[in-house]
Amino acid sequence: MKPDRTTIEVIHGSLIYAAEEMGIALKKSAYSPNIKERMDHSCALFDLERRLIAQAEHIPVHLGSMALGLKLGLSAFTGSLEPGDMILLNDPYLSGTHLPDLTLIAPIFYGLDLVGYAANKAHHTDIGGKAPGSIAGDSTELYQEGLIIPPVKLLKAGVVDPEISLLICSNVRTPEVQMGDLRAQIAANITGIRRMLELIEKYGLETVKASMEEIMANSERRMRAAIAMMPSGSYTATDYLEDVAGSLAKITVTVTIDTDKILFDYAGTSPQVEAPVNAPLGVTIAGVYYTIISVTDSSIPINDGCFRPIILRVPEGTLMNPRRPAPVAGGNVETSQRNVDVLMKAFSQVLPDRVPAAGLGTMSNVSLGGAHSDGSPWTFYETIGGGSGGRPISDGVDGVHVNMTNTMNTPIESLEAYLPMHFDSYSLRPDTGGPGKYRGGCGIERSWTLTAPKAVLSILAERTKIQPWGLQGGKPGALGEYIIIKKIGEEVKLTSKCTVTIMEGDRLIIRTPGGGGFGNPLLRNRDDVVRDIENGLISLEAAERDYGYKLP
Amino acid sequence: MNLILFEAVLTLPRIAFFRMFRISIDVGGTFTDLVAFEERTGQLINLKIPSVPRNPEKGVTNALTMFLLDHPPNTIKILGHATTIATNALLGQIDLDLPKSAMITTKGFRDVVEIGRQRRAEVYNLFFQRPKQLISRKNRFELDERIEQNGLITKPIEYNELAILLENIKTQGVESLAIAFLNSYANSKHELKVAEEARKIFKYVTASCEITNEYREYERFSTAIVNTVLMPIMSRYINCLISDVKALGVDIPIYIMQSNGGLSTASLISVKPCTVVESGPAAGVIASAWIGKLTGELSVISFDMGGTTAKAGTVRGLIPEVVPEYEVAGQIHMGRILKGSGYPVRFPFIDLAECSSGGGTITWADNDGTLKIGPISAGAFPGPACYGRGGNTPTITDANLLLGRLNPKSLLNGEMIIYPEKAKTALETLSRKVSMDLEETAVSILLIANSMMGKILRIVSVERGYDPRDFSIVAFGGAGPMHVCALADELNVKRLIIPPNPGMFSALGLLTTDLFHDYTYPVIRKFSDVMPEDYEKAYLEMKKEAVTTLTNENVTEKKMKFYRQADIRYLGQGYELPISIPSKVTMETVKEISSSFHAKHLEAYGYSSPKEQLEVINLRLRAIGVIPKPKIRTRNRITKTEPREKRPVFFESLGWVDTPIYERTTGIWKNTILGPAIVEQYDATTVIYPDWVAKMDQYGNLILRRDIK
């Protein structure tokens, strides 16, 4: 019997709320700043068929990949899961992102019956490998990137396996932090299990199951209706990654809209590379999901149903669906952003009044590590926002994260108190937003000086050679740059992907890209040009050059 | 609109002479409530008049004028006040334009407040916007100075540079100035020095460390800026208020409710206005704590359902739960503030979960024909369709009316006519869109609204690790007592308290609290490195400041109380837990601190790690200036209540039932009422569900219990 619509609506709200509550439990008890301050984690609930039912809105790049991780990661455990078990994995070829993202999956048992899963994924600050932070800019194969964990039972009948813990502790630089964060991940899943069981207790298993079917069917209907509104046809777009084994790597996608279905075909994309920018399939899928939701109707509840009208073709052995052991550390963070740029470019031909110009298109990953004076290791990882693209009805936003990430910055006062870093600036970069009727957002300058004897620095970034594109006559946003000013005054320009050693007194200057502009800059509202000049976000020269502005 | 005058409780004959009143005035969006408490006799007077949204202080003087019709000015001893003016100014209400403000910050960091935490509030919305900058970039100035995390000054202030800068800012026509430097939590010297110079030129100056001296620059800077833009508005408001009240012949101290649930003198609020942003909602929770104490309930959930929103808070051991920080003027999603949608203010806020489910909240159908509730509210005008003021969209109130829960003729003791046919027409239109019949539509509205409100109750209980079965719910606001039984059924709560005047309950909170001042001393050191004498030195320093402030508020030392707390976490964790600190820290009692942390962590997150190192982030001192509380007398007019009439009312479990309707009067009922039943009164309607029984206690509270057969 189909439950009434009100019951379905109430159960749906409770499921979303349960996923959110998992996120809160995780964040509050986590150790690493990456989770506690930056919220680099995601939580979700799945049904028995491992279909996504509800997600908490944390990091888009995690979610498409979590569904895949459940399907592939659990296949070895069919029939052998018991109440209290939890499966841990980080193998990107199964769990879909990169090694620092640890996925923890808990089966939910109602009595003795398996009824679904609670799962979460959290970015750990270190999982071993050649560089502190495990996001080296120069790896050539997966094995250099850190400890690879296949799906294993971290918890058996509610008890953490000491041997697996020991194995992890022996392979990472800051084991206490990793163990603390794993405990928080366990707490999150326990919360999810509890809430799901409460729902079943209250409404009965059959009603909950039937409601979940209907929740997914509803999203499917809405997504099909949204797709059906688009003009049928094929739309192709291409964009590039830079500094990949010395050259450019191409991502091409053809989006074909066929009444209420949509096909994404990546034919034409470069083969996989010996550089850490290969995107495991989970990352590629996440980008497709993110794009389709944000260009259609972001109020459609996100679950398995939204994705049923989607057909994917990603040739194996390419940048967007590599074969083991291609390195993948940056696929999740950099290639995933470019993937969305390419997808958005294709959709800009279909939905010109829905799609913004390109945002900064990089997460500007900075990893740093070294040893304290007592020899104990420290690691640090952060990503830095920039300009979002100009939009059909409004300017881009200055200094913000776009698309596949939404992690927070770490407070400077927190970093200076705990790590050997002294900050010199954190500001918006004038004249970096792409000129347009609606200007692109400005990039960020963030710079600091090392106050420890030495440290290993890894940069993994993009858009230092190819600017974020504008749309409909809007101009591209400014490039990013990464510079070290040595203590002795020498200036070294870093490439977008590198691992280097820096010394005390060396200063790193990070300048992130601006977003592309939207529409002809000459049509920009004069008051807005004047406001930007007054606010110092556009120089007078740039206003004259790009906007045809003349001093009154 | 008619001026509504109402005296709800008159327990004793009027003797104008010897009476001394303590008065509280709560200015809300729709109504201004005045509660007067006579200390000697225990008499309570309630007045309700319409608010004056454009001139909120007029609401105060109107209410006071009304009160003074019957009582001479010299009978008023103290005036407590809750106001929404700060929130409304930040939400961009017209007539409350923010003043031209500027900021001086450390060179290289003027965009810290604009970048914020670099995240967007809505992940999948390509058209997201940041909240508007309260101080635009051109008015954020940099000074070449630097203090390190250990408090060391590595770049001293150049006074020539400062003088030129201040002069320059002055010529821009700036009215209010914020000063916020990096690491000022570790050494406030630069901020205070610049503030001292600035005060020679500007009337309104805020140094970040004067408001909050905790680390994390964005949140501290943001707090300073919110304070800066509110300062001129709040000063003017308070000055107006003081002189208007004086003009009525009432020369008494005025106290304002802060977001932490304590009062502060009006003049202090003029310089720290960011402390009153959530003034009104805090009052309701405080009143709940008080009534909990009165009725012997140490742990209560406060549930306030008014015209536009529903709010929930928790009180444990008589103490309302607080959060150390809040994003003001932010958007709410599923009970919580969307991170990044508002302006962070670091100050203790009574912890509230909120959802858009008030009596006036509009219900509608989305494109898919799914029934939705809120967030838009019909407010007081046009209000629910059944008010007959031109509103034609159905609201939660209309659904309650259709299901027989509200009086179908009139509300407010007959002063407000109700038009059931208008509610019906509005709901019929909606029911076609959602393909349900009329009754099903109305029932679904209540079910969905209750499910939303159930979630906010869970946020403040289950999510914090508390079992709602251990709590009683205090239900108030005009609509709270109508929905509370359904919510209690969902959360398994067995006992409910409906105060005598649910619609005016919040104002009572102002009479039942004390003067609160909160102080923070940043530490950020390993627990093992903080010696007992370090604690004592810090608390002594804070206490000295507190004593000065309270003395200025005319509090005698006997009436001062101090509570010590510390924010502690496992070394490396990101969130602290507040832990009580013994009144004297010694080598012995230090151990109590760590063991209570481990225990609290276990309670909050399900695990503790007693072998791991702890870290002390802040020491906190709350200084309290005790104000005598109303001693509510028990009432001795015992009556037996009989139903006034019967009418069909719909209950989820029974369908339509011919239900007895009672009228709530001032006497104490000696008989028990069995659900299903309805209790009507001037400012609220209580719906008693099947399986619930209601009794009245000696204070006139309705106590509902689930009847366990």
PDB file of C-alpha atoms in Angstrom, chain B residues 68 129 134 142 188 217 258 330 376 422 426 460 494 507 549 557 675 701:
ATOM      1  CA  LEU B  68      -0.821  55.021  33.817  1.00  0.00           C
ATOM      2  CA  GLN B 129      24.593  36.202  -2.817  1.00  0.00           C
ATOM      3  CA  LEU B 134      27.726  46.406   6.567  1.00  0.00           C
ATOM      4  CA  GLU B 142      44.340  49.779   7.052  1.00  0.00           C
ATOM      5  CA  SER B 188      44.574  44.597  23.103  1.00  0.00           C
ATOM      6  CA  GLU B 217      39.539  36.990  13.479  1.00  0.00           C
ATOM      7  CA  GLN B 258      20.176  40.752  26.168  1.00  0.00           C
ATOM      8  CA  GLY B 330      20.777  34.933   8.647  1.00  0.00           C
ATOM      9  CA  ILE B 376       6.376  33.466   3.908  1.00  0.00           C
ATOM     10  CA  LYS B 422     -12.992  32.954   3.855  1.00  0.00           C
ATOM     11  CA  ALA B 426      -8.725  29.852   0.509  1.00  0.00           C
ATOM     12  CA  VAL B 460      17.199  21.405  21.123  1.00  0.00           C
ATOM     13  CA  LYS B 494       4.486  13.280  29.187  1.00  0.00           C
ATOM     14  CA  ALA B 507       7.140  39.642  28.605  1.00  0.00           C
ATOM     15  CA  THR B 549      30.051  47.454  36.030  1.00  0.00           C
ATOM     16  CA  GLU B 557      27.972  43.499  46.689  1.00  0.00           C
ATOM     17  CA  GLY B 675      -9.212  15.307  26.396  1.00  0.00           C
ATOM     18  CA  ASN B 701      -0.972  27.062  35.094  1.00  0.00           C
TER      19      ASN B 701
END
